[in-house]
PDB file of C-alpha atoms in Angstrom:
ATOM      1  CA  MET A   1      64.136  94.094 186.020  1.00 35.00           C
ATOM      2  CA  SER A   2      67.315  92.729 184.150  1.00 37.00           C
ATOM      3  CA  SER A   3      68.249  88.865 185.187  1.00 39.00           C
ATOM      4  CA  ALA A   4      71.273  86.955 185.483  1.00 45.00           C
ATOM      5  CA  ALA A   5      71.594  83.361 183.875  1.00 43.00           C
ATOM      6  CA  ARG A   6      71.972  80.681 186.732  1.00 42.00           C
ATOM      7  CA  PRO A   7      75.173  79.097 187.618  1.00 48.00           C
ATOM      8  CA  ARG A   8      76.139  75.619 186.646  1.00 50.00           C
ATOM      9  CA  ALA A   9      75.506  72.722 188.810  1.00 42.00           C
ATOM     10  CA  SER A  10      79.168  72.509 189.279  1.00 48.00           C
ATOM     11  CA  ASP A  11      78.984  76.161 190.519  1.00 62.00           C
ATOM     12  CA  GLN A  12      75.840  76.004 193.391  1.00 57.00           C
ATOM     13  CA  VAL A  13      77.862  76.050 196.499  1.00 57.00           C
ATOM     14  CA  PRO A  14      75.147  75.019 199.166  1.00 52.00           C
ATOM     15  CA  SER A  15      75.294  77.696 202.377  1.00 53.00           C
ATOM     16  CA  ASP A  16      74.555  76.813 205.762  1.00 48.00           C
ATOM     17  CA  PRO A  17      71.319  78.099 206.211  1.00 42.00           C
ATOM     18  CA  ASP A  18      67.385  76.567 206.236  1.00 41.00           C
ATOM     19  CA  PRO A  19      65.852  78.349 202.898  1.00 36.00           C
ATOM     20  CA  ASP A  20      62.946  78.631 205.311  1.00 39.00           C
ATOM     21  CA  PRO A  21      62.101  81.928 206.709  1.00 39.00           C
ATOM     22  CA  ASP A  22      63.990  82.946 209.718  1.00 48.00           C
ATOM     23  CA  PRO A  23      61.609  83.090 212.571  1.00 43.00           C
ATOM     24  CA  GLU A  24      63.083  85.825 214.203  1.00 47.00           C
ATOM     25  CA  SER A  25      63.852  87.885 210.993  1.00 50.00           C
ATOM     26  CA  GLY A  26      60.598  86.988 209.204  1.00 69.00           C
ATOM     27  CA  CYS A  27      62.382  86.830 205.959  1.00 83.00           C
ATOM     28  CA  ASP A  28      60.931  86.334 202.687  1.00 93.00           C
ATOM     29  CA  PRO A  29      62.589  82.615 201.470  1.00 95.00           C
ATOM     30  CA  ALA A  30      63.985  84.319 198.691  1.00 96.00           C
ATOM     31  CA  LEU A  31      66.123  86.456 200.688  1.00 97.00           C
ATOM     32  CA  LEU A  32      67.676  83.420 202.338  1.00 97.00           C
ATOM     33  CA  PRO A  33      69.745  81.829 199.288  1.00 98.00           C
ATOM     34  CA  VAL A  34      70.669  78.126 199.929  1.00 96.00           C
ATOM     35  CA  THR A  35      72.964  78.254 196.881  1.00 97.00           C
ATOM     36  CA  ASP A  36      74.977  80.896 194.886  1.00 98.00           C
ATOM     37  CA  ALA A  37      72.286  79.624 192.165  1.00 98.00           C
ATOM     38  CA  ASP A  38      69.725  81.631 194.517  1.00 98.00           C
ATOM     39  CA  VAL A  39      71.283  84.764 194.487  1.00 98.00           C
ATOM     40  CA  PRO A  40      70.028  86.140 191.435  1.00 98.00           C
ATOM     41  CA  ALA A  41      66.063  85.876 193.473  1.00 98.00           C
ATOM     42  CA  PHE A  42      68.091  87.981 197.064  1.00 98.00           C
ATOM     43  CA  TRP A  43      68.196  91.112 194.318  1.00 98.00           C
ATOM     44  CA  GLN A  44      64.803  90.271 192.365  1.00 98.00           C
ATOM     45  CA  ALA A  45      62.995  90.524 196.145  1.00 98.00           C
ATOM     46  CA  LEU A  46      64.494  93.466 196.593  1.00 98.00           C
ATOM     47  CA  ASP A  47      63.489  94.786 193.200  1.00 98.00           C
ATOM     48  CA  LEU A  48      66.924  95.298 192.131  1.00 98.00           C
ATOM     49  CA  PRO A  49      68.494  95.703 188.826  1.00 98.00           C
ATOM     50  CA  GLY A  50      71.383  93.423 190.443  1.00 98.00           C
ATOM     51  CA  LEU A  51      74.061  93.433 193.035  1.00 98.00           C
ATOM     52  CA  ILE A  52      77.013  96.065 193.232  1.00 98.00           C
ATOM     53  CA  ASP A  53      79.819  93.775 195.810  1.00 98.00           C
ATOM     54  CA  VAL A  54      82.822  96.450 196.628  1.00 98.00           C
ATOM     55  CA  HIS A  55      84.988  93.857 198.126  1.00 98.00           C
ATOM     56  CA  VAL A  56      85.577  91.287 195.401  1.00 98.00           C
ATOM     57  CA  HIS A  57      89.922  90.506 194.886  1.00 96.00           C
ATOM     58  CA  VAL A  58      91.199  89.717 191.782  1.00 96.00           C
ATOM     59  CA  LEU A  59      95.450  89.228 191.457  1.00 95.00           C
ATOM     60  CA  PRO A  60      97.889  87.978 188.974  1.00 95.00           C
ATOM     61  CA  LYS A  61      98.052  84.189 189.031  1.00 95.00           C
ATOM     62  CA  PRO A  62     101.389  83.708 191.106  1.00 94.00           C
ATOM     63  CA  VAL A  63     100.487  86.665 193.813  1.00 93.00           C
ATOM     64  CA  MET A  64      96.322  85.072 194.063  1.00 92.00           C
ATOM     65  CA  ASP A  65      98.842  81.764 194.024  1.00 92.00           C
ATOM     66  CA  ARG A  66     100.935  82.668 196.990  1.00 90.00           C
ATOM     67  CA  VAL A  67      97.474  84.464 198.876  1.00 88.00           C
ATOM     68  CA  TRP A  68      96.001  80.975 198.531  1.00 88.00           C
ATOM     69  CA  GLU A  69      99.062  79.065 199.732  1.00 88.00           C
ATOM     70  CA  HIS A  70      98.979  81.471 202.836  1.00 79.00           C
ATOM     71  CA  PHE A  71      94.770  80.917 203.598  1.00 81.00           C
ATOM     72  CA  ALA A  72      95.431  76.825 203.105  1.00 80.00           C
ATOM     73  CA  ALA A  73      98.554  77.118 205.569  1.00 80.00           C
ATOM     74  CA  ALA A  74      96.516  79.452 208.525  1.00 72.00           C
ATOM     75  CA  GLY A  75      99.957  81.749 208.471  1.00 64.00           C
ATOM     76  CA  PRO A  76     100.125  84.043 211.019  1.00 68.00           C
ATOM     77  CA  LEU A  77      98.252  86.702 209.234  1.00 61.00           C
ATOM     78  CA  ILE A  78      94.971  83.968 209.138  1.00 65.00           C
ATOM     79  CA  GLY A  79      94.888  82.605 212.907  1.00 65.00           C
ATOM     80  CA  ARG A  80      93.782  79.724 212.270  1.00 70.00           C
ATOM     81  CA  ASN A  81      91.535  77.560 209.397  1.00 77.00           C
ATOM     82  CA  TRP A  82      90.139  78.916 205.881  1.00 82.00           C
ATOM     83  CA  SER A  83      89.626  76.818 203.381  1.00 89.00           C
ATOM     84  CA  ILE A  84      89.078  78.897 200.258  1.00 93.00           C
ATOM     85  CA  THR A  85      85.859  77.852 198.118  1.00 95.00           C
ATOM     86  CA  TYR A  86      86.581  79.032 195.225  1.00 97.00           C
ATOM     87  CA  ALA A  87      89.938  78.848 194.422  1.00 95.00           C
ATOM     88  CA  TRP A  88      89.281  78.764 190.368  1.00 97.00           C
ATOM     89  CA  PRO A  89      91.176  80.658 187.492  1.00 96.00           C
ATOM     90  CA  ASP A  90      89.987  84.007 187.221  1.00 96.00           C
ATOM     91  CA  GLU A  91      87.405  83.232 184.242  1.00 97.00           C
ATOM     92  CA  ARG A  92      85.522  80.540 185.929  1.00 98.00           C
ATOM     93  CA  ARG A  93      85.071  83.005 188.596  1.00 98.00           C
ATOM     94  CA  VAL A  94      84.818  86.314 186.674  1.00 98.00           C
ATOM     95  CA  ASP A  95      81.333  84.043 185.115  1.00 98.00           C
ATOM     96  CA  LEU A  96      80.105  83.370 188.479  1.00 98.00           C
ATOM     97  CA  LEU A  97      80.089  86.794 189.711  1.00 98.00           C
ATOM     98  CA  ARG A  98      77.792  87.444 186.809  1.00 98.00           C
ATOM     99  CA  SER A  99      75.669  84.614 186.378  1.00 98.00           C
ATOM    100  CA  MET A 100      74.351  85.561 190.692  1.00 98.00           C
ATOM    101  CA  GLY A 101      73.969  89.178 188.962  1.00 98.00           C
ATOM    102  CA  VAL A 102      76.735  90.982 190.510  1.00 98.00           C
ATOM    103  CA  ARG A 103      77.051  94.219 187.980  1.00 98.00           C
ATOM    104  CA  ARG A 104      80.409  95.864 189.171  1.00 97.00           C
ATOM    105  CA  TRP A 105      82.835  94.818 191.810  1.00 97.00           C
ATOM    106  CA  GLY A 106      86.801  95.548 192.506  1.00 91.00           C
ATOM    107  CA  ALA A 107      89.893  93.635 191.810  1.00 94.00           C
ATOM    108  CA  LEU A 108      91.692  95.373 194.866  1.00 97.00           C
ATOM    109  CA  PRO A 109      95.199  94.599 194.726  1.00 95.00           C
ATOM    110  CA  TYR A 110      97.161  95.766 197.675  1.00 94.00           C
ATOM    111  CA  ALA A 111     100.581  95.925 198.416  1.00 94.00           C
ATOM    112  CA  HIS A 112     102.065  93.753 200.747  1.00 91.00           C
ATOM    113  CA  ARG A 113     105.791  95.706 200.437  1.00 94.00           C
ATOM    114  CA  PRO A 114     107.563  98.275 198.644  1.00 95.00           C
ATOM    115  CA  ASP A 115     107.930  97.842 195.077  1.00 96.00           C
ATOM    116  CA  VAL A 116     105.050  96.485 193.921  1.00 96.00           C
ATOM    117  CA  ALA A 117     102.359  98.640 194.132  1.00 97.00           C
ATOM    118  CA  ARG A 118     103.052 100.117 190.153  1.00 97.00           C
ATOM    119  CA  TYR A 119     103.010  96.378 189.471  1.00 97.00           C
ATOM    120  CA  LEU A 120      99.686  95.532 191.173  1.00 98.00           C
ATOM    121  CA  ASN A 121      98.346  98.252 189.650  1.00 98.00           C
ATOM    122  CA  ASN A 122      99.178  97.854 185.960  1.00 97.00           C
ATOM    123  CA  TRP A 123      98.060  94.369 185.888  1.00 97.00           C
ATOM    124  CA  ALA A 124      95.034  95.596 187.747  1.00 97.00           C
ATOM    125  CA  ALA A 125      94.193  98.561 184.545  1.00 97.00           C
ATOM    126  CA  ASP A 126      95.081  96.311 182.345  1.00 97.00           C
ATOM    127  CA  PHE A 127      92.012  93.396 183.621  1.00 97.00           C
ATOM    128  CA  ALA A 128      89.852  96.448 184.222  1.00 96.00           C
ATOM    129  CA  GLY A 129      89.857  96.874 180.359  1.00 96.00           C
ATOM    130  CA  ARG A 130      89.381  93.332 179.679  1.00 96.00           C
ATOM    131  CA  TYR A 131      86.184  92.842 182.218  1.00 96.00           C
ATOM    132  CA  PRO A 132      84.075  96.555 182.002  1.00 93.00           C
ATOM    133  CA  ASP A 133      81.758  95.702 184.988  1.00 96.00           C
ATOM    134  CA  ASN A 134      85.199  95.362 186.628  1.00 96.00           C
ATOM    135  CA  LEU A 135      85.871  98.334 188.972  1.00 96.00           C
ATOM    136  CA  CYS A 136      88.998 100.033 187.855  1.00 97.00           C
ATOM    137  CA  SER A 137      91.048  99.113 191.075  1.00 98.00           C
ATOM    138  CA  ALA A 138      94.418 100.450 192.475  1.00 98.00           C
ATOM    139  CA  THR A 139      96.590 100.141 195.515  1.00 98.00           C
ATOM    140  CA  PHE A 140     100.171 102.005 197.721  1.00 98.00           C
ATOM    141  CA  TYR A 141     102.238 102.136 200.170  1.00 97.00           C
ATOM    142  CA  PRO A 142     104.144 103.755 202.289  1.00 97.00           C
ATOM    143  CA  GLU A 143     107.853 104.420 199.611  1.00 97.00           C
ATOM    144  CA  GLU A 144     109.193 106.987 197.907  1.00 97.00           C
ATOM    145  CA  SER A 145     106.885 106.822 194.525  1.00 98.00           C
ATOM    146  CA  ALA A 146     103.759 106.714 196.658  1.00 98.00           C
ATOM    147  CA  ALA A 147     102.473 109.924 195.326  1.00 98.00           C
ATOM    148  CA  ASP A 148     103.485 109.272 191.883  1.00 98.00           C
ATOM    149  CA  ASP A 149     101.686 105.605 191.438  1.00 98.00           C
ATOM    150  CA  VAL A 150      97.872 107.239 193.391  1.00 98.00           C
ATOM    151  CA  ALA A 151      99.165 110.189 191.057  1.00 98.00           C
ATOM    152  CA  ALA A 152      99.394 107.707 187.938  1.00 98.00           C
ATOM    153  CA  ALA A 153      95.966 105.754 189.001  1.00 98.00           C
ATOM    154  CA  LEU A 154      93.726 108.732 189.095  1.00 98.00           C
ATOM    155  CA  GLU A 155      95.170 109.809 185.576  1.00 98.00           C
ATOM    156  CA  HIS A 156      94.369 106.373 184.622  1.00 96.00           C
ATOM    157  CA  GLY A 157      90.855 106.894 185.646  1.00 96.00           C
ATOM    158  CA  VAL A 158      91.101 104.550 188.825  1.00 97.00           C
ATOM    159  CA  ASP A 159      87.782 104.494 190.136  1.00 97.00           C
ATOM    160  CA  VAL A 160      88.061 102.869 194.233  1.00 98.00           C
ATOM    161  CA  PHE A 161      91.904 102.463 196.027  1.00 98.00           C
ATOM    162  CA  LYS A 162      92.640  99.745 198.401  1.00 98.00           C
ATOM    163  CA  ILE A 163      95.137  99.185 201.194  1.00 97.00           C
ATOM    164  CA  HIS A 164      95.512  96.795 203.512  1.00 93.00           C
ATOM    165  CA  VAL A 165      97.453  98.021 206.962  1.00 93.00           C
ATOM    166  CA  GLN A 166      97.171  94.309 208.812  1.00 87.00           C
ATOM    167  CA  VAL A 167      99.031  92.511 205.629  1.00 82.00           C
ATOM    168  CA  GLY A 168     101.270  95.428 204.873  1.00 77.00           C
ATOM    169  CA  ASP A 169     102.083  96.533 208.565  1.00 86.00           C
ATOM    170  CA  PHE A 170     102.068  99.911 208.008  1.00 95.00           C
ATOM    171  CA  ASP A 171     100.808 102.913 209.388  1.00 96.00           C
ATOM    172  CA  VAL A 172      98.658 104.618 207.363  1.00 97.00           C
ATOM    173  CA  ARG A 173      99.816 108.397 208.639  1.00 97.00           C
ATOM    174  CA  ASP A 174     103.877 107.466 207.587  1.00 97.00           C
ATOM    175  CA  PRO A 175     104.655 110.788 205.698  1.00 97.00           C
ATOM    176  CA  LEU A 176     105.261 109.281 202.883  1.00 98.00           C
ATOM    177  CA  LEU A 177     102.016 108.762 201.979  1.00 98.00           C
ATOM    178  CA  ASP A 178     100.347 111.881 203.266  1.00 97.00           C
ATOM    179  CA  HIS A 179     101.194 113.495 199.227  1.00 97.00           C
ATOM    180  CA  ALA A 180      99.553 110.669 197.974  1.00 98.00           C
ATOM    181  CA  TRP A 181      96.290 110.486 201.142  1.00 98.00           C
ATOM    182  CA  GLY A 182      95.945 114.031 199.701  1.00 98.00           C
ATOM    183  CA  MET A 183      95.311 113.489 196.313  1.00 98.00           C
ATOM    184  CA  ILE A 184      93.156 111.195 197.103  1.00 98.00           C
ATOM    185  CA  ALA A 185      91.138 112.927 198.990  1.00 98.00           C
ATOM    186  CA  ASP A 186      91.068 115.532 196.153  1.00 98.00           C
ATOM    187  CA  ALA A 187      89.899 113.863 193.816  1.00 98.00           C
ATOM    188  CA  GLY A 188      87.117 112.016 195.859  1.00 97.00           C
ATOM    189  CA  THR A 189      88.224 108.740 195.030  1.00 98.00           C
ATOM    190  CA  PRO A 190      86.682 106.539 197.378  1.00 98.00           C
ATOM    191  CA  VAL A 191      89.882 103.850 199.026  1.00 98.00           C
ATOM    192  CA  ILE A 192      89.096 100.743 200.856  1.00 98.00           C
ATOM    193  CA  ILE A 193      90.831 100.671 204.108  1.00 97.00           C
ATOM    194  CA  HIS A 194      91.453  97.020 206.434  1.00 95.00           C
ATOM    195  CA  ALA A 195      91.941  98.686 209.166  1.00 95.00           C
ATOM    196  CA  GLY A 196      90.522  97.015 212.280  1.00 94.00           C
ATOM    197  CA  SER A 197      92.243  94.002 214.183  1.00 91.00           C
ATOM    198  CA  GLY A 198      91.406  91.084 212.771  1.00 79.00           C
ATOM    199  CA  PRO A 199      92.046  88.498 211.877  1.00 73.00           C
ATOM    200  CA  VAL A 200      95.388  89.026 214.009  1.00 74.00           C
ATOM    201  CA  ALA A 201      96.471  92.480 214.950  1.00 74.00           C
ATOM    202  CA  ASN A 202      99.227  94.854 214.701  1.00 82.00           C
ATOM    203  CA  GLU A 203     100.787  98.077 216.218  1.00 87.00           C
ATOM    204  CA  HIS A 204      99.388  99.635 213.046  1.00 88.00           C
ATOM    205  CA  THR A 205      95.929  98.465 213.475  1.00 89.00           C
ATOM    206  CA  GLY A 206      92.681 100.066 215.535  1.00 94.00           C
ATOM    207  CA  PRO A 207      90.740 103.528 214.769  1.00 96.00           C
ATOM    208  CA  ALA A 208      93.091 105.639 216.251  1.00 97.00           C
ATOM    209  CA  PRO A 209      95.505 106.157 212.993  1.00 97.00           C
ATOM    210  CA  VAL A 210      92.323 106.143 210.810  1.00 97.00           C
ATOM    211  CA  THR A 211      91.077 108.390 213.280  1.00 97.00           C
ATOM    212  CA  ASN A 212      93.954 110.444 213.166  1.00 97.00           C
ATOM    213  CA  LEU A 213      94.152 110.685 208.978  1.00 98.00           C
ATOM    214  CA  LEU A 214      90.947 112.029 208.670  1.00 97.00           C
ATOM    215  CA  ALA A 215      91.843 114.803 210.989  1.00 97.00           C
ATOM    216  CA  ARG A 216      94.320 115.525 208.821  1.00 96.00           C
ATOM    217  CA  HIS A 217      92.225 114.774 205.810  1.00 97.00           C
ATOM    218  CA  PRO A 218      89.149 115.340 206.313  1.00 97.00           C
ATOM    219  CA  ARG A 219      87.587 114.873 203.104  1.00 97.00           C
ATOM    220  CA  LEU A 220      89.180 111.519 201.980  1.00 98.00           C
ATOM    221  CA  ARG A 221      86.128 108.726 201.169  1.00 98.00           C
ATOM    222  CA  ALA A 222      87.426 105.567 203.627  1.00 98.00           C
ATOM    223  CA  VAL A 223      85.658 102.350 203.297  1.00 98.00           C
ATOM    224  CA  ILE A 224      85.999 100.352 206.408  1.00 98.00           C
ATOM    225  CA  ALA A 225      86.462  96.724 205.224  1.00 97.00           C
ATOM    226  CA  HIS A 226      84.939  94.225 207.144  1.00 97.00           C
ATOM    227  CA  ALA A 227      83.083  96.524 208.945  1.00 98.00           C
ATOM    228  CA  GLY A 228      86.359  97.192 210.946  1.00 97.00           C
ATOM    229  CA  ALA A 229      86.620  94.459 212.974  1.00 96.00           C
ATOM    230  CA  PRO A 230      86.839  93.396 215.737  1.00 96.00           C
ATOM    231  CA  GLU A 231      86.464  97.424 216.906  1.00 97.00           C
ATOM    232  CA  TYR A 232      82.652  97.537 215.691  1.00 98.00           C
ATOM    233  CA  ASP A 233      81.848 100.270 217.834  1.00 98.00           C
ATOM    234  CA  GLU A 234      85.001 102.217 217.176  1.00 98.00           C
ATOM    235  CA  PHE A 235      84.947 102.125 213.283  1.00 98.00           C
ATOM    236  CA  LEU A 236      81.094 102.239 213.761  1.00 98.00           C
ATOM    237  CA  THR A 237      81.309 105.586 215.584  1.00 98.00           C
ATOM    238  CA  LEU A 238      84.028 107.031 213.514  1.00 98.00           C
ATOM    239  CA  ALA A 239      81.681 106.462 210.464  1.00 98.00           C
ATOM    240  CA  GLU A 240      78.759 108.110 211.768  1.00 98.00           C
ATOM    241  CA  SER A 241      80.920 111.013 213.070  1.00 97.00           C
ATOM    242  CA  SER A 242      82.819 111.497 209.433  1.00 97.00           C
ATOM    243  CA  GLN A 243      81.102 112.952 206.198  1.00 94.00           C
ATOM    244  CA  GLY A 244      82.972 110.308 204.192  1.00 96.00           C
ATOM    245  CA  VAL A 245      83.849 107.010 206.269  1.00 98.00           C
ATOM    246  CA  CYS A 246      81.239 104.129 205.138  1.00 98.00           C
ATOM    247  CA  LEU A 247      81.534 100.375 206.460  1.00 98.00           C
ATOM    248  CA  ASP A 248      81.287  97.668 204.064  1.00 98.00           C
ATOM    249  CA  THR A 249      80.111  94.006 205.164  1.00 98.00           C
ATOM    250  CA  THR A 250      82.609  92.236 204.145  1.00 98.00           C
ATOM    251  CA  MET A 251      82.275  88.777 205.610  1.00 97.00           C
ATOM    252  CA  VAL A 252      80.058  90.163 208.847  1.00 98.00           C
ATOM    253  CA  PHE A 253      77.209  88.704 210.323  1.00 98.00           C
ATOM    254  CA  THR A 254      78.069  84.932 208.418  1.00 97.00           C
ATOM    255  CA  PRO A 255      78.711  82.320 210.588  1.00 96.00           C
ATOM    256  CA  PHE A 256      82.377  81.704 209.526  1.00 93.00           C
ATOM    257  CA  PHE A 257      83.114  85.370 210.907  1.00 94.00           C
ATOM    258  CA  GLU A 258      80.288  84.725 213.539  1.00 95.00           C
ATOM    259  CA  ASP A 259      82.680  82.627 215.595  1.00 92.00           C
ATOM    260  CA  LEU A 260      85.609  84.661 215.126  1.00 90.00           C
ATOM    261  CA  ALA A 261      84.968  88.233 215.205  1.00 93.00           C
ATOM    262  CA  PRO A 262      81.176  88.424 216.670  1.00 96.00           C
ATOM    263  CA  TYR A 263      79.143  91.453 215.990  1.00 98.00           C
ATOM    264  CA  PRO A 264      77.420  92.707 219.246  1.00 98.00           C
ATOM    265  CA  PRO A 265      73.736  92.933 219.070  1.00 98.00           C
ATOM    266  CA  SER A 266      73.011  96.406 220.470  1.00 98.00           C
ATOM    267  CA  LEU A 267      75.422  97.789 217.682  1.00 98.00           C
ATOM    268  CA  LEU A 268      72.582  96.698 215.575  1.00 98.00           C
ATOM    269  CA  PRO A 269      70.229  99.722 215.609  1.00 98.00           C
ATOM    270  CA  ARG A 270      72.970 102.669 214.906  1.00 98.00           C
ATOM    271  CA  LEU A 271      74.345 100.066 211.786  1.00 98.00           C
ATOM    272  CA  ARG A 272      70.706 100.232 210.804  1.00 98.00           C
ATOM    273  CA  ASP A 273      70.403 103.992 210.632  1.00 98.00           C
ATOM    274  CA  LEU A 274      73.716 104.301 209.584  1.00 98.00           C
ATOM    275  CA  GLY A 275      73.019 102.180 206.283  1.00 98.00           C
ATOM    276  CA  LEU A 276      70.165 104.085 206.083  1.00 98.00           C
ATOM    277  CA  ALA A 277      71.981 107.537 205.930  1.00 98.00           C
ATOM    278  CA  GLY A 278      74.285 105.709 202.856  1.00 98.00           C
ATOM    279  CA  LYS A 279      77.014 105.024 204.507  1.00 98.00           C
ATOM    280  CA  VAL A 280      77.439 101.394 204.603  1.00 98.00           C
ATOM    281  CA  VAL A 281      78.051  98.728 201.369  1.00 98.00           C
ATOM    282  CA  LEU A 282      78.226  95.733 200.513  1.00 98.00           C
ATOM    283  CA  GLY A 283      81.658  93.798 200.566  1.00 98.00           C
ATOM    284  CA  SER A 284      81.618  89.865 200.686  1.00 98.00           C
ATOM    285  CA  ASP A 285      85.754  88.800 200.236  1.00 97.00           C
ATOM    286  CA  PHE A 286      85.106  86.993 197.525  1.00 98.00           C
ATOM    287  CA  PRO A 287      86.167  84.316 196.144  1.00 97.00           C
ATOM    288  CA  ASN A 288      88.956  84.440 199.358  1.00 95.00           C
ATOM    289  CA  ILE A 289      86.262  83.004 201.602  1.00 95.00           C
ATOM    290  CA  PRO A 290      85.683  79.379 203.710  1.00 94.00           C
ATOM    291  CA  TYR A 291      82.028  79.971 202.761  1.00 96.00           C
ATOM    292  CA  PRO A 292      79.289  80.421 200.044  1.00 98.00           C
ATOM    293  CA  TYR A 293      79.175  83.782 198.477  1.00 98.00           C
ATOM    294  CA  ALA A 294      75.237  83.738 199.102  1.00 98.00           C
ATOM    295  CA  GLU A 295      75.921  83.097 202.861  1.00 98.00           C
ATOM    296  CA  GLN A 296      76.631  87.288 202.747  1.00 98.00           C
ATOM    297  CA  LEU A 297      73.542  87.931 201.896  1.00 98.00           C
ATOM    298  CA  VAL A 298      71.338  85.629 204.480  1.00 98.00           C
ATOM    299  CA  GLY A 299      73.446  86.752 207.082  1.00 98.00           C
ATOM    300  CA  LEU A 300      72.761  90.388 205.985  1.00 98.00           C
ATOM    301  CA  ALA A 301      69.093  89.369 205.048  1.00 98.00           C
ATOM    302  CA  ARG A 302      68.875  87.995 208.913  1.00 97.00           C
ATOM    303  CA  LEU A 303      69.931  90.664 210.255  1.00 97.00           C
ATOM    304  CA  GLY A 304      66.111  91.733 210.509  1.00 97.00           C
ATOM    305  CA  LEU A 305      67.086  95.471 209.561  1.00 98.00           C
ATOM    306  CA  GLY A 306      64.803  95.909 206.546  1.00 97.00           C
ATOM    307  CA  GLU A 307      64.151  95.670 203.037  1.00 98.00           C
ATOM    308  CA  ASP A 308      65.019  99.518 202.903  1.00 98.00           C
ATOM    309  CA  TRP A 309      68.058  98.823 204.733  1.00 98.00           C
ATOM    310  CA  LEU A 310      68.832  96.194 202.142  1.00 98.00           C
ATOM    311  CA  ARG A 311      68.301  97.721 199.264  1.00 98.00           C
ATOM    312  CA  ALA A 312      70.503 100.731 200.449  1.00 98.00           C
ATOM    313  CA  VAL A 313      73.541  98.143 201.116  1.00 98.00           C
ATOM    314  CA  CYS A 314      73.460  95.796 198.546  1.00 98.00           C
ATOM    315  CA  TRP A 315      72.986  98.407 195.565  1.00 98.00           C
ATOM    316  CA  HIS A 316      72.345 102.313 196.002  1.00 98.00           C
ATOM    317  CA  ASN A 317      74.869 103.008 198.362  1.00 98.00           C
ATOM    318  CA  PRO A 318      77.865 101.752 196.287  1.00 98.00           C
ATOM    319  CA  ALA A 319      76.063 102.773 193.512  1.00 97.00           C
ATOM    320  CA  ALA A 320      76.226 106.261 194.758  1.00 97.00           C
ATOM    321  CA  LEU A 321      79.949 105.910 196.268  1.00 97.00           C
ATOM    322  CA  LEU A 322      81.252 104.423 192.915  1.00 95.00           C
ATOM    323  CA  ASP A 323      79.418 106.998 191.558  1.00 91.00           C
ATOM    324  CA  ALA A 324      77.775 103.885 189.036  1.00 81.00           C
ATOM    325  CA  ALA A 325      73.921 105.029 189.865  1.00 65.00           C
ATOM    326  CA  ASP A 326      73.436 105.265 185.768  1.00 67.00           C
ATOM    327  CA  LEU A 327      73.806 100.861 185.780  1.00 71.00           C
TER     328      LEU A 327
END
């Protein structure tokens, strides 16, 4: 069993939950971490070697600063107050991830307009070269260079792509993306897609465009961010019916997100089956979250879907998705 150093005291952000077992879920107290320093006890209680988080963001400092400014101002794509808990320098955030036992995590740049994808991809490739536990990430946008950008990323050995339909305000079916999608599908590289209509919808969000995209590229390995919030049922159905589609847990089941887009309890049996089938993976949105990292894990544990489900979601499923089973 591997272990992780405990975060420094200044990094021990308390989460909301009480450390006692949840009476409804019957959780082991170790599965309800109170601070980020308690996170290693979570995966140790599950007899795992750590965590694999598919949905972490690291961006060039000027870009990250602008993102955080937008969150702080509760901008039009946010829709509510959203105070970033971890507005720290890169090195401090990486240290915290490592101390919590997050063994693999991505940078997940996402292009919000034309002419930035190549810059973001070059930066992310350099970052991954400096941090070997970071998944090499890339993005693309509907523009003339989209296919070339994807080809360059694949040649470099990208581990995961990320696109953000809500922020980028584009249609995944745009003809400028068709060749790019085909190359990604042929390569079998996962692509994390923020396609749900939360927190603020636009004309391109929702399940229909992605469903149409998959009809054209059925071998695409698509990870639906935030479990497709708020269209949980529709995206769950898509994951059940499409071989290459899975859901990530990013922010879902936390008190903050339950207030924004509550997950229907009636869907939980299907979510359990989907996770045990290898198609639900851990995501957090660290560092762009308004609560402690530990709260994501507490939210998953309190669903009461069982320790086998937690093991699958927090390690085995993302390891298989990212071809990281040898960790």
